[in-house]
mmCIF file of C-alpha atoms in Angstrom:
data_model
loop_
_atom_site.group_PDB
_atom_site.id
_atom_site.type_symbol
_atom_site.label_atom_id
_atom_site.label_comp_id
_atom_site.label_asym_id
_atom_site.label_seq_id
_atom_site.Cartn_x
_atom_site.Cartn_y
_atom_site.Cartn_z
ATOM 1 C CA MET A 295 0.000 0.000 0.000
ATOM 2 C CA PRO A 296 1.201 3.556 -0.699
ATOM 3 C CA ASN A 297 2.411 5.361 2.378
ATOM 4 C CA ILE A 298 2.143 9.059 3.277
ATOM 5 C CA ILE A 299 4.587 10.692 5.681
ATOM 6 C CA ASN A 300 2.656 13.457 7.373
ATOM 7 C CA ASP A 301 5.637 15.180 9.008
ATOM 8 C CA VAL A 302 6.219 18.611 7.468
ATOM 9 C CA LYS A 303 9.348 18.777 5.279
ATOM 10 C CA LEU A 304 10.852 22.213 4.645
ATOM 11 C CA ASP A 305 12.941 24.003 2.058
ATOM 12 C CA PHE A 306 15.274 26.987 2.465
ATOM 13 C CA LYS A 307 12.460 29.355 1.476
ATOM 14 C CA ASP A 308 10.295 28.122 4.363
ATOM 15 C CA VAL A 309 12.564 29.267 7.208
ATOM 16 C CA LEU A 310 14.741 32.048 8.587
ATOM 17 C CA LEU A 311 17.577 31.854 11.108
ATOM 18 C CA ARG A 312 16.696 33.427 14.448
ATOM 19 C CA PRO A 313 19.273 35.969 15.691
ATOM 20 C CA LYS A 314 20.929 35.401 19.072
ATOM 21 C CA ARG A 315 23.127 37.374 21.439
ATOM 22 C CA SER A 316 26.751 37.455 20.389
ATOM 23 C CA THR A 317 30.126 38.406 21.812
ATOM 24 C CA LEU A 318 31.522 39.007 18.311
ATOM 25 C CA ARG A 319 32.462 42.615 17.657
ATOM 26 C CA SER A 320 32.833 42.406 13.886
ATOM 27 C CA ARG A 321 32.186 40.139 10.917
ATOM 28 C CA SER A 322 35.951 39.988 10.487
ATOM 29 C CA ASP A 323 36.148 38.002 13.751
ATOM 30 C CA VAL A 324 34.376 35.034 12.112
ATOM 31 C CA ASN A 325 36.525 32.088 10.986
ATOM 32 C CA LEU A 326 35.005 30.383 7.937
ATOM 33 C CA PHE A 327 37.805 27.835 7.531
ATOM 34 C CA ARG A 328 37.232 24.290 8.697
ATOM 35 C CA GLU A 329 39.669 21.445 9.215
ATOM 36 C CA ILE A 330 37.959 18.119 8.529
ATOM 37 C CA THR A 331 39.359 14.594 8.867
ATOM 38 C CA PHE A 332 37.446 12.011 6.862
ATOM 39 C CA ARG A 333 36.180 8.729 8.260
ATOM 40 C CA ASN A 334 37.368 6.205 5.696
ATOM 41 C CA SER A 335 40.312 7.836 3.913
ATOM 42 C CA LYS A 336 41.784 9.291 7.139
ATOM 43 C CA GLN A 337 42.832 12.268 5.000
ATOM 44 C CA SER A 338 42.266 15.874 6.104
ATOM 45 C CA TYR A 339 40.962 18.991 4.397
ATOM 46 C CA LYS A 340 41.439 22.579 5.489
ATOM 47 C CA GLY A 341 39.537 25.289 3.686
ATOM 48 C CA ILE A 342 36.230 27.103 3.365
ATOM 49 C CA PRO A 343 33.803 24.240 2.629
ATOM 50 C CA LEU A 344 32.066 25.722 -0.409
ATOM 51 C CA ILE A 345 32.170 23.634 -3.591
ATOM 52 C CA ALA A 346 31.712 24.484 -7.264
ATOM 53 C CA SER A 347 29.558 21.759 -8.811
ATOM 54 C CA ASN A 348 30.960 19.230 -11.280
ATOM 55 C CA MET A 349 28.684 20.448 -14.074
ATOM 56 C CA ASP A 350 30.687 21.018 -17.247
ATOM 57 C CA THR A 351 29.901 24.739 -17.199
ATOM 58 C CA ILE A 352 30.863 25.151 -13.510
ATOM 59 C CA GLY A 353 33.475 22.574 -12.460
ATOM 60 C CA THR A 354 36.202 23.901 -14.752
ATOM 61 C CA PHE A 355 39.942 24.215 -14.259
ATOM 62 C CA GLU A 356 39.513 27.987 -14.604
ATOM 63 C CA MET A 357 36.984 27.995 -11.767
ATOM 64 C CA ALA A 358 39.342 25.950 -9.580
ATOM 65 C CA LYS A 359 42.186 28.403 -10.166
ATOM 66 C CA ALA A 360 39.990 31.365 -9.231
ATOM 67 C CA ILE A 361 38.262 30.068 -6.116
ATOM 68 C CA SER A 362 41.011 27.912 -4.593
ATOM 69 C CA LYS A 363 42.786 31.183 -3.733
ATOM 70 C CA HIS A 364 40.045 31.678 -1.129
ATOM 71 C CA GLY A 365 40.214 28.083 0.115
ATOM 72 C CA LEU A 366 37.112 27.001 -1.842
ATOM 73 C CA PHE A 367 36.804 23.572 -3.484
ATOM 74 C CA THR A 368 35.943 22.495 -7.050
ATOM 75 C CA THR A 369 34.683 19.115 -8.225
ATOM 76 C CA ILE A 370 36.174 19.046 -11.718
ATOM 77 C CA HIS A 371 33.776 17.772 -14.384
ATOM 78 C CA LYS A 372 34.519 14.424 -15.986
ATOM 79 C CA TYR A 373 34.947 15.556 -19.590
ATOM 80 C CA TYR A 374 38.544 16.775 -19.496
ATOM 81 C CA THR A 375 41.111 14.562 -21.189
ATOM 82 C CA LEU A 376 44.079 13.077 -19.354
ATOM 83 C CA GLU A 377 46.382 15.449 -21.249
ATOM 84 C CA GLN A 378 44.352 18.450 -20.074
ATOM 85 C CA TRP A 379 44.568 17.146 -16.509
ATOM 86 C CA LYS A 380 48.327 16.733 -16.737
ATOM 87 C CA GLU A 381 48.807 20.235 -18.135
ATOM 88 C CA PHE A 382 46.635 21.743 -15.392
ATOM 89 C CA ALA A 383 48.437 19.825 -12.639
ATOM 90 C CA GLN A 384 51.848 20.814 -13.956
ATOM 91 C CA ASN A 385 51.025 24.521 -13.948
ATOM 92 C CA ASN A 386 48.693 24.762 -10.940
ATOM 93 C CA ALA A 387 50.050 22.533 -8.187
ATOM 94 C CA GLU A 388 48.708 24.896 -5.514
ATOM 95 C CA CYS A 389 45.124 24.110 -6.625
ATOM 96 C CA LEU A 390 45.364 20.331 -6.326
ATOM 97 C CA PRO A 391 44.398 20.083 -2.612
ATOM 98 C CA TYR A 392 41.148 21.866 -3.519
ATOM 99 C CA ILE A 393 39.862 19.711 -6.364
ATOM 100 C CA ALA A 394 38.226 16.339 -6.920
ATOM 101 C CA ALA A 395 38.255 14.173 -10.035
ATOM 102 C CA SER A 396 34.696 13.221 -11.022
ATOM 103 C CA SER A 397 33.519 9.836 -12.211
ATOM 104 C CA GLY A 398 30.375 8.125 -13.369
ATOM 105 C CA THR A 399 29.829 4.412 -12.665
ATOM 106 C CA GLY A 400 30.684 2.826 -15.991
ATOM 107 C CA GLU A 401 33.777 0.755 -16.730
ATOM 108 C CA ASP A 402 35.129 3.509 -18.977
ATOM 109 C CA ASP A 403 34.636 5.992 -16.122
ATOM 110 C CA PHE A 404 36.645 3.787 -13.778
ATOM 111 C CA GLU A 405 39.522 3.356 -16.227
ATOM 112 C CA ARG A 406 39.649 7.094 -16.884
ATOM 113 C CA LEU A 407 39.596 7.848 -13.140
ATOM 114 C CA LYS A 408 42.388 5.345 -12.556
ATOM 115 C CA GLN A 409 44.511 7.011 -15.238
ATOM 116 C CA ILE A 410 44.060 10.485 -13.730
ATOM 117 C CA LEU A 411 44.841 9.399 -10.181
ATOM 118 C CA THR A 412 47.844 7.357 -11.290
ATOM 119 C CA GLU A 413 49.331 10.153 -13.392
ATOM 120 C CA ILE A 414 48.509 12.898 -10.859
ATOM 121 C CA PRO A 415 48.917 11.406 -7.363
ATOM 122 C CA ALA A 416 48.463 14.841 -5.730
ATOM 123 C CA VAL A 417 44.732 14.641 -6.535
ATOM 124 C CA ARG A 418 43.355 13.062 -3.357
ATOM 125 C CA PHE A 419 39.582 13.527 -3.806
ATOM 126 C CA ILE A 420 37.184 11.493 -5.947
ATOM 127 C CA CYS A 421 33.599 12.547 -6.713
ATOM 128 C CA ILE A 422 31.352 9.655 -7.778
ATOM 129 C CA ASP A 423 28.360 11.425 -9.235
ATOM 130 C CA VAL A 424 25.036 9.957 -10.332
ATOM 131 C CA ALA A 425 21.526 11.391 -10.332
ATOM 132 C CA ASN A 426 20.097 8.420 -8.418
ATOM 133 C CA GLY A 427 22.272 7.145 -5.589
ATOM 134 C CA TYR A 428 19.782 4.451 -4.557
ATOM 135 C CA SER A 429 20.809 1.709 -7.001
ATOM 136 C CA GLN A 430 22.717 -1.353 -5.834
ATOM 137 C CA HIS A 431 25.079 -0.850 -8.772
ATOM 138 C CA PHE A 432 26.063 2.533 -7.342
ATOM 139 C CA VAL A 433 26.762 1.078 -3.895
ATOM 140 C CA GLU A 434 28.910 -1.645 -5.451
ATOM 141 C CA TYR A 435 30.809 0.943 -7.504
ATOM 142 C CA VAL A 436 31.572 2.947 -4.345
ATOM 143 C CA ARG A 437 32.972 -0.244 -2.793
ATOM 144 C CA LYS A 438 35.041 -0.900 -5.915
ATOM 145 C CA VAL A 439 36.536 2.601 -5.872
ATOM 146 C CA ARG A 440 37.277 2.360 -2.136
ATOM 147 C CA ALA A 441 39.086 -0.943 -2.666
ATOM 148 C CA ALA A 442 41.130 0.529 -5.518
ATOM 149 C CA PHE A 443 41.940 3.820 -3.753
ATOM 150 C CA PRO A 444 41.978 3.156 0.011
ATOM 151 C CA ALA A 445 43.656 6.463 0.918
ATOM 152 C CA HIS A 446 41.587 8.777 -1.308
ATOM 153 C CA THR A 447 38.631 10.755 0.011
ATOM 154 C CA ILE A 448 35.447 9.663 -1.767
ATOM 155 C CA ILE A 449 32.482 11.979 -2.347
ATOM 156 C CA ALA A 450 29.371 10.056 -3.453
ATOM 157 C CA GLY A 451 25.755 10.857 -4.245
ATOM 158 C CA ASN A 452 23.089 11.932 -4.678
ATOM 159 C CA VAL A 453 20.669 10.755 -1.989
ATOM 160 C CA VAL A 454 18.215 12.421 0.393
ATOM 161 C CA THR A 455 17.532 9.942 3.198
ATOM 162 C CA GLY A 456 19.465 8.950 6.291
ATOM 163 C CA GLU A 457 19.461 5.199 5.696
ATOM 164 C CA MET A 458 21.111 5.593 2.285
ATOM 165 C CA VAL A 459 23.673 8.019 3.713
ATOM 166 C CA GLU A 460 24.590 5.363 6.269
ATOM 167 C CA GLU A 461 24.868 2.619 3.648
ATOM 168 C CA LEU A 462 27.168 4.682 1.436
ATOM 169 C CA ILE A 463 29.417 5.653 4.352
ATOM 170 C CA LEU A 464 29.648 2.033 5.479
ATOM 171 C CA SER A 465 30.431 1.081 1.859
ATOM 172 C CA GLY A 466 33.468 3.360 1.825
ATOM 173 C CA ALA A 467 32.309 6.885 0.978
ATOM 174 C CA ASP A 468 33.523 9.760 3.164
ATOM 175 C CA VAL A 469 31.244 12.600 2.078
ATOM 176 C CA ILE A 470 27.683 12.108 0.815
ATOM 177 C CA LYS A 471 26.055 14.499 -1.634
ATOM 178 C CA VAL A 472 22.519 15.300 -0.516
ATOM 179 C CA GLY A 473 19.912 16.630 -2.924
ATOM 180 C CA ILE A 474 17.489 15.286 -5.524
ATOM 181 C CA GLY A 475 15.826 17.900 -7.682
ATOM 182 C CA PRO A 476 16.565 21.218 -5.889
ATOM 183 C CA GLY A 477 18.946 22.642 -8.524
ATOM 184 C CA SER A 478 18.037 25.684 -10.592
ATOM 185 C CA VAL A 479 18.362 23.806 -13.906
ATOM 186 C CA CYS A 480 17.163 20.412 -12.660
ATOM 187 C CA THR A 481 13.704 19.183 -13.696
ATOM 188 C CA THR A 482 13.790 15.780 -11.972
ATOM 189 C CA ARG A 483 10.908 16.666 -9.663
ATOM 190 C CA ILE A 484 8.776 17.762 -12.606
ATOM 191 C CA LYS A 485 9.604 14.782 -14.833
ATOM 192 C CA THR A 486 9.538 12.090 -12.139
ATOM 193 C CA GLY A 487 7.659 13.415 -9.105
ATOM 194 C CA VAL A 488 10.638 12.335 -6.972
ATOM 195 C CA GLY A 489 12.518 14.548 -4.509
ATOM 196 C CA TYR A 490 12.801 15.854 -0.965
ATOM 197 C CA PRO A 491 12.723 19.437 0.358
ATOM 198 C CA GLN A 492 16.353 20.390 0.756
ATOM 199 C CA LEU A 493 16.476 21.842 4.283
ATOM 200 C CA SER A 494 14.813 18.766 5.807
ATOM 201 C CA ALA A 495 16.985 16.454 3.695
ATOM 202 C CA VAL A 496 20.123 18.164 4.997
ATOM 203 C CA ILE A 497 18.995 18.026 8.633
ATOM 204 C CA GLU A 498 18.103 14.327 8.460
ATOM 205 C CA CYS A 499 21.109 13.240 6.389
ATOM 206 C CA ALA A 500 23.576 15.229 8.508
ATOM 207 C CA ASP A 501 22.248 13.502 11.609
ATOM 208 C CA ALA A 502 22.749 10.079 10.005
ATOM 209 C CA ALA A 503 26.236 10.892 8.667
ATOM 210 C CA HIS A 504 27.568 12.485 11.827
ATOM 211 C CA GLY A 505 26.499 9.473 13.863
ATOM 212 C CA LEU A 506 29.012 7.451 11.821
ATOM 213 C CA GLN A 507 31.694 10.195 11.786
ATOM 214 C CA GLY A 508 30.845 10.814 8.123
ATOM 215 C CA HIS A 509 30.130 14.106 6.389
ATOM 216 C CA ILE A 510 27.606 15.509 3.913
ATOM 217 C CA ILE A 511 27.365 18.073 1.146
ATOM 218 C CA SER A 512 24.183 20.060 0.631
ATOM 219 C CA ASP A 513 24.012 19.932 -3.167
ATOM 220 C CA GLY A 514 21.623 22.339 -4.881
ATOM 221 C CA GLY A 515 18.807 24.667 -3.945
ATOM 222 C CA CYS A 516 20.843 27.709 -2.856
ATOM 223 C CA THR A 517 19.725 30.915 -4.562
ATOM 224 C CA CYS A 518 21.514 33.469 -2.365
ATOM 225 C CA PRO A 519 24.122 33.650 0.443
ATOM 226 C CA GLY A 520 21.319 33.342 3.015
ATOM 227 C CA ASP A 521 20.429 29.885 1.669
ATOM 228 C CA VAL A 522 24.081 28.852 1.990
ATOM 229 C CA ALA A 523 24.027 29.945 5.641
ATOM 230 C CA LYS A 524 20.829 27.956 6.232
ATOM 231 C CA ALA A 525 22.407 24.835 4.709
ATOM 232 C CA PHE A 526 25.376 25.104 7.063
ATOM 233 C CA GLY A 527 23.024 25.848 9.956
ATOM 234 C CA ALA A 528 21.074 22.683 9.116
ATOM 235 C CA GLY A 529 24.232 20.616 9.565
ATOM 236 C CA ALA A 530 25.871 20.489 6.122
ATOM 237 C CA ASP A 531 29.644 20.121 6.273
ATOM 238 C CA PHE A 532 30.011 21.408 2.700
ATOM 239 C CA VAL A 533 27.673 23.337 0.395
ATOM 240 C CA MET A 534 27.839 22.714 -3.364
ATOM 241 C CA MET A 535 26.581 25.304 -5.838
ATOM 242 C CA GLY A 536 25.996 25.442 -9.568
ATOM 243 C CA GLY A 537 23.634 28.277 -10.412
ATOM 244 C CA MET A 538 25.229 30.729 -7.973
ATOM 245 C CA PHE A 539 28.552 30.269 -9.799
ATOM 246 C CA ALA A 540 27.001 30.453 -13.290
ATOM 247 C CA GLY A 541 27.537 33.280 -15.774
ATOM 248 C CA HIS A 542 31.160 34.071 -14.943
ATOM 249 C CA ASP A 543 34.349 34.296 -16.986
ATOM 250 C CA GLN A 544 35.577 31.051 -15.414
ATOM 251 C CA CYS A 545 32.509 29.080 -16.523
ATOM 252 C CA GLY A 546 32.436 26.779 -19.506
ATOM 253 C CA GLY A 547 29.607 26.994 -21.956
ATOM 254 C CA GLU A 548 28.817 29.310 -24.802
ATOM 255 C CA THR A 549 28.808 33.113 -24.469
ATOM 256 C CA ILE A 550 25.907 34.709 -26.333
ATOM 257 C CA GLN A 551 25.450 38.368 -27.284
ATOM 258 C CA ARG A 552 21.935 39.678 -27.849
ATOM 259 C CA ASN A 553 20.648 43.265 -28.017
ATOM 260 C CA GLY A 554 23.932 44.573 -26.667
ATOM 261 C CA LYS A 555 23.893 42.266 -23.634
ATOM 262 C CA LYS A 556 26.042 39.197 -22.936
ATOM 263 C CA TYR A 557 24.824 35.865 -21.580
ATOM 264 C CA LYS A 558 26.433 32.548 -20.666
ATOM 265 C CA LEU A 559 24.729 29.263 -21.460
ATOM 266 C CA PHE A 560 23.997 27.178 -18.337
ATOM 267 C CA TYR A 561 22.338 23.768 -18.347
ATOM 268 C CA GLY A 562 21.667 20.731 -16.190
ATOM 269 C CA MET A 563 23.781 17.654 -16.804
ATOM 270 C CA SER A 564 20.644 15.612 -17.528
ATOM 271 C CA SER A 565 19.384 18.206 -20.015
ATOM 272 C CA SER A 566 19.114 17.523 -23.730
ATOM 273 C CA THR A 567 21.883 20.117 -24.268
ATOM 274 C CA ALA A 568 24.334 18.136 -22.113
ATOM 275 C CA MET A 569 23.318 14.774 -23.568
ATOM 276 C CA ASP A 570 23.571 16.067 -27.136
ATOM 277 C CA LYS A 571 27.067 17.330 -26.306
ATOM 278 C CA HIS A 572 28.412 14.292 -24.458
ATOM 279 C CA ALA A 573 26.270 11.288 -25.425
ATOM 280 C CA GLY A 574 25.020 12.058 -28.916
ATOM 281 C CA GLY A 575 21.499 12.821 -27.742
ATOM 282 C CA VAL A 576 18.842 11.754 -25.255
ATOM 283 C CA ALA A 577 18.473 7.973 -25.190
ATOM 284 C CA GLU A 578 15.027 6.780 -26.267
ATOM 285 C CA TYR A 579 14.403 4.997 -22.956
ATOM 286 C CA ARG A 580 14.704 8.166 -20.849
ATOM 287 C CA ALA A 581 13.586 11.794 -20.667
ATOM 288 C CA SER A 582 15.653 14.930 -20.290
ATOM 289 C CA GLU A 583 15.662 15.959 -16.611
ATOM 290 C CA GLY A 584 17.331 19.348 -16.944
ATOM 291 C CA LYS A 585 16.814 22.676 -18.639
ATOM 292 C CA THR A 586 19.030 25.093 -20.525
ATOM 293 C CA VAL A 587 19.034 28.785 -19.638
ATOM 294 C CA GLU A 588 20.878 31.943 -20.649
ATOM 295 C CA VAL A 589 22.393 33.513 -17.525
ATOM 296 C CA PRO A 590 23.291 37.235 -17.692
ATOM 297 C CA TYR A 591 27.062 37.613 -17.925
ATOM 298 C CA ARG A 592 28.508 38.370 -14.470
ATOM 299 C CA GLY A 593 32.216 38.942 -15.099
ATOM 300 C CA ASP A 594 34.882 37.541 -12.817
ATOM 301 C CA VAL A 595 33.743 35.064 -10.147
ATOM 302 C CA GLU A 596 35.765 36.910 -7.485
ATOM 303 C CA SER A 597 32.954 39.348 -6.625
ATOM 304 C CA THR A 598 30.440 36.509 -6.239
ATOM 305 C CA VAL A 599 32.800 34.596 -3.945
ATOM 306 C CA LEU A 600 33.303 37.655 -1.754
ATOM 307 C CA ASP A 601 29.538 38.273 -1.627
ATOM 308 C CA ILE A 602 28.848 34.701 -0.475
ATOM 309 C CA LEU A 603 31.623 34.802 2.121
ATOM 310 C CA GLY A 604 30.412 38.169 3.394
ATOM 311 C CA GLY A 605 26.874 36.849 3.789
ATOM 312 C CA LEU A 606 28.144 33.787 5.652
ATOM 313 C CA ARG A 607 30.168 35.930 8.070
ATOM 314 C CA SER A 608 27.113 38.097 8.717
ATOM 315 C CA ALA A 609 24.950 35.030 9.395
ATOM 316 C CA CYS A 610 27.526 33.844 11.921
ATOM 317 C CA THR A 611 27.590 37.227 13.694
ATOM 318 C CA TYR A 612 23.784 37.379 13.855
ATOM 319 C CA THR A 613 23.655 33.918 15.436
ATOM 320 C CA GLY A 614 26.748 34.293 17.627
ATOM 321 C CA ALA A 615 28.913 31.700 15.878
ATOM 322 C CA ALA A 616 32.597 32.647 16.007
ATOM 323 C CA LYS A 617 33.430 29.758 13.642
ATOM 324 C CA LEU A 618 31.488 28.259 10.761
ATOM 325 C CA LYS A 619 31.658 24.914 12.555
ATOM 326 C CA GLU A 620 29.627 26.425 15.422
ATOM 327 C CA LEU A 621 26.735 27.564 13.209
ATOM 328 C CA PRO A 622 24.634 24.356 13.536
ATOM 329 C CA ARG A 623 24.893 24.582 17.340
ATOM 330 C CA ARG A 624 23.774 28.218 17.242
ATOM 331 C CA ALA A 625 21.042 27.766 14.619
ATOM 332 C CA THR A 626 17.357 27.980 15.460
ATOM 333 C CA PHE A 627 15.059 28.008 12.433
ATOM 334 C CA ILE A 628 11.780 29.911 12.346
ATOM 335 C CA ARG A 629 9.087 28.831 9.908
ATOM 336 C CA CYS A 630 7.810 31.769 7.888
ATOM 337 C CA THR A 631 5.333 32.556 5.142
ATOM 338 C CA GLN A 632 7.413 35.338 3.597
ATOM 339 C CA GLN A 633 11.136 36.025 3.787
ATOM 340 C CA VAL A 634 11.515 39.397 2.101
ATOM 341 C CA ASN A 635 9.572 42.537 1.230
ATOM 342 C CA GLN A 636 9.047 42.320 -2.537
ATOM 343 C CA VAL A 637 7.365 45.662 -3.168
ATOM 344 C CA TYR A 638 10.263 47.011 -5.252
ATOM 345 C CA ASP A 639 11.254 43.782 -6.974
ATOM 346 C CA GLY A 640 11.936 44.517 -10.637
ATOM 347 C CA VAL A 641 12.214 48.278 -10.066
ATOM 348 C CA THR A 642 15.624 49.712 -10.922
ATOM 349 C CA LYS A 643 17.151 53.146 -10.565
ATOM 350 C CA GLY A 644 15.655 55.546 -13.096
ATOM 351 C CA ASP A 645 12.394 53.598 -13.643
#
C-alpha cells in the first residue's frame, strides 16, 4: 500500500535563522575555515567548505584556479582529457588540494579515473556522481573505488535519506552528496515526481552521517548567500553550488550576445543540451531531466565569492557563531510565510 509521511518537510524558502546574542564585535572576527578529517580515507581537508559543482559549465579548471585562492573547493567535471589534466596539474600545483576528479559508474569511467589518479597522485579527492544514488550498482561501484583507492577521500551521491547516507558511508564513501531535484536547472521533480525538500533532507542526512563520523554536502537549492548559511546551519559540512557560480568568466559553456547584452549558457547535466554534447542525444528509454538557460554575464567570479563569504560571516555574527563549525549549534530556524519585502522587486534606478 502507498504510504504518506505526514511530518512537514521544509525548504530553504520556508525558514529564517533566528538571531541570538553574540560576543563578536565584527564580521571579520568570524573564521570560515574548517579542518575536517574524513572517516574512511583518514585524509584531512582545510579550507572554506564551499564547492563548485561538477557540471561542465561550472566545475572547470579555470573555476578551480579562481576560487582555490580563497580556500574554496571544485569538483572538476569528468569531460577533461588526461592530457588536459596533466597540463593543469603541472602549472597549478597549488590548486590540487582543492579539487576532486569526477567519475560516473561505468567501466570507462573507472579506467579514466584510474589514469588520472595514477598520473597525478596529488589529486586526493574522488567525486562519484550519479543522479540516483539508490541503485545497488552505485553502492557496489563505491565499494570498488574504495578498494582501488583506500587512501583517497570519496564523495558520493546523490541521496536524500538517512538510511542511504549510512549505507554509502559504510560502503566506503567519506562525504555524501545530498539533494534530488533542488537545482536551478534540474527538472527531476517535474519529470519524475521524486525529490525531498532540501532543508529537511540536509537536517536528516547530517544527523545520520555524523552518527558514523561521516560528512555531507548540501548539493543544490541555494539561490543566495542566506540559503548557503541555512544549509550550514542545518548541519551540512560542505555546500555545493551550480547556479550561484554560473555566468562568470571562469565558466564553460557558450557566451551569447543579444541586443547589446552578454549571456552565458547554463544547463543541467541531464538536459538535452548536455546529452547532445556528451552522449550524442537523449536515449530513447529516458527523458531529459534538466533545462538550458541563458544567464546574464557576471564577469569575474571573485565578486560573487566575496559576496557569499560576506553573507556567511554576517549570518555567523547574527547567530553568535565565532566559527562556521559552530553555526549548527547556534542555529534555530523559524518557519515563515514570507522572507523578504518584494514591493520594489523589478524596479531599478531611473524607472
